């Protein structure tokens, strides 16, 4: 009984961690794209 509850809890925690990881990864990708865009804008403005 307790093992079943522990397994279910572990699965839920793993799913939550996975969702958090993918969310943070997408945030990192978006911030990198914005940084590149900003850098290109600065280069064009300076010319």
Coordinates of C-alpha atoms in Angstrom, one line a residue:
X1 CA 0.0 0.0 0.0
X2 CA 2.6 2.5 1.1
X3 CA 4.9 1.5 -1.8
X4 CA 2.1 2.2 -4.3
X5 CA 1.6 5.7 -2.8
X6 CA 5.3 6.4 -2.9
X7 CA 5.6 5.3 -6.5
X8 CA 2.6 7.5 -7.5
X9 CA 4.2 10.4 -5.6
X10 CA 7.6 9.8 -7.3
X11 CA 5.9 9.7 -10.7
X12 CA 4.1 13.0 -10.0
X13 CA 7.3 14.7 -8.8
X14 CA 9.2 13.4 -11.9
X15 CA 6.4 14.8 -14.2
X16 CA 6.5 18.2 -12.4
X17 CA 10.3 18.3 -12.6
X18 CA 10.1 17.5 -16.4
X19 CA 7.6 20.2 -17.0
X20 CA 9.7 22.7 -15.1
X21 CA 12.8 21.7 -17.0
X22 CA 11.1 22.2 -20.4
X23 CA 9.6 25.5 -19.3
X24 CA 13.0 26.8 -18.2
X25 CA 14.6 25.5 -21.4
X26 CA 12.0 27.4 -23.5
X27 CA 12.7 30.6 -21.4
X28 CA 16.4 30.2 -22.1
X29 CA 15.8 29.8 -25.9
X30 CA 13.5 32.8 -26.0
X31 CA 16.0 35.0 -24.1
X32 CA 18.9 33.9 -26.5
X33 CA 16.8 34.7 -29.5
X34 CA 16.0 38.1 -28.0
X35 CA 19.6 38.8 -27.3
X36 CA 20.7 37.9 -30.8
X37 CA 17.9 40.1 -32.2
X38 CA 19.0 43.0 -30.0
X39 CA 22.7 42.5 -31.0
X40 CA 21.7 42.6 -34.7
X41 CA 19.7 45.8 -34.2
X42 CA 22.7 47.5 -32.4
X43 CA 25.0 46.5 -35.3
X44 CA 22.6 48.0 -37.9
X45 CA 22.1 51.1 -35.8
X46 CA 25.9 51.7 -35.5
X47 CA 26.5 51.5 -39.3

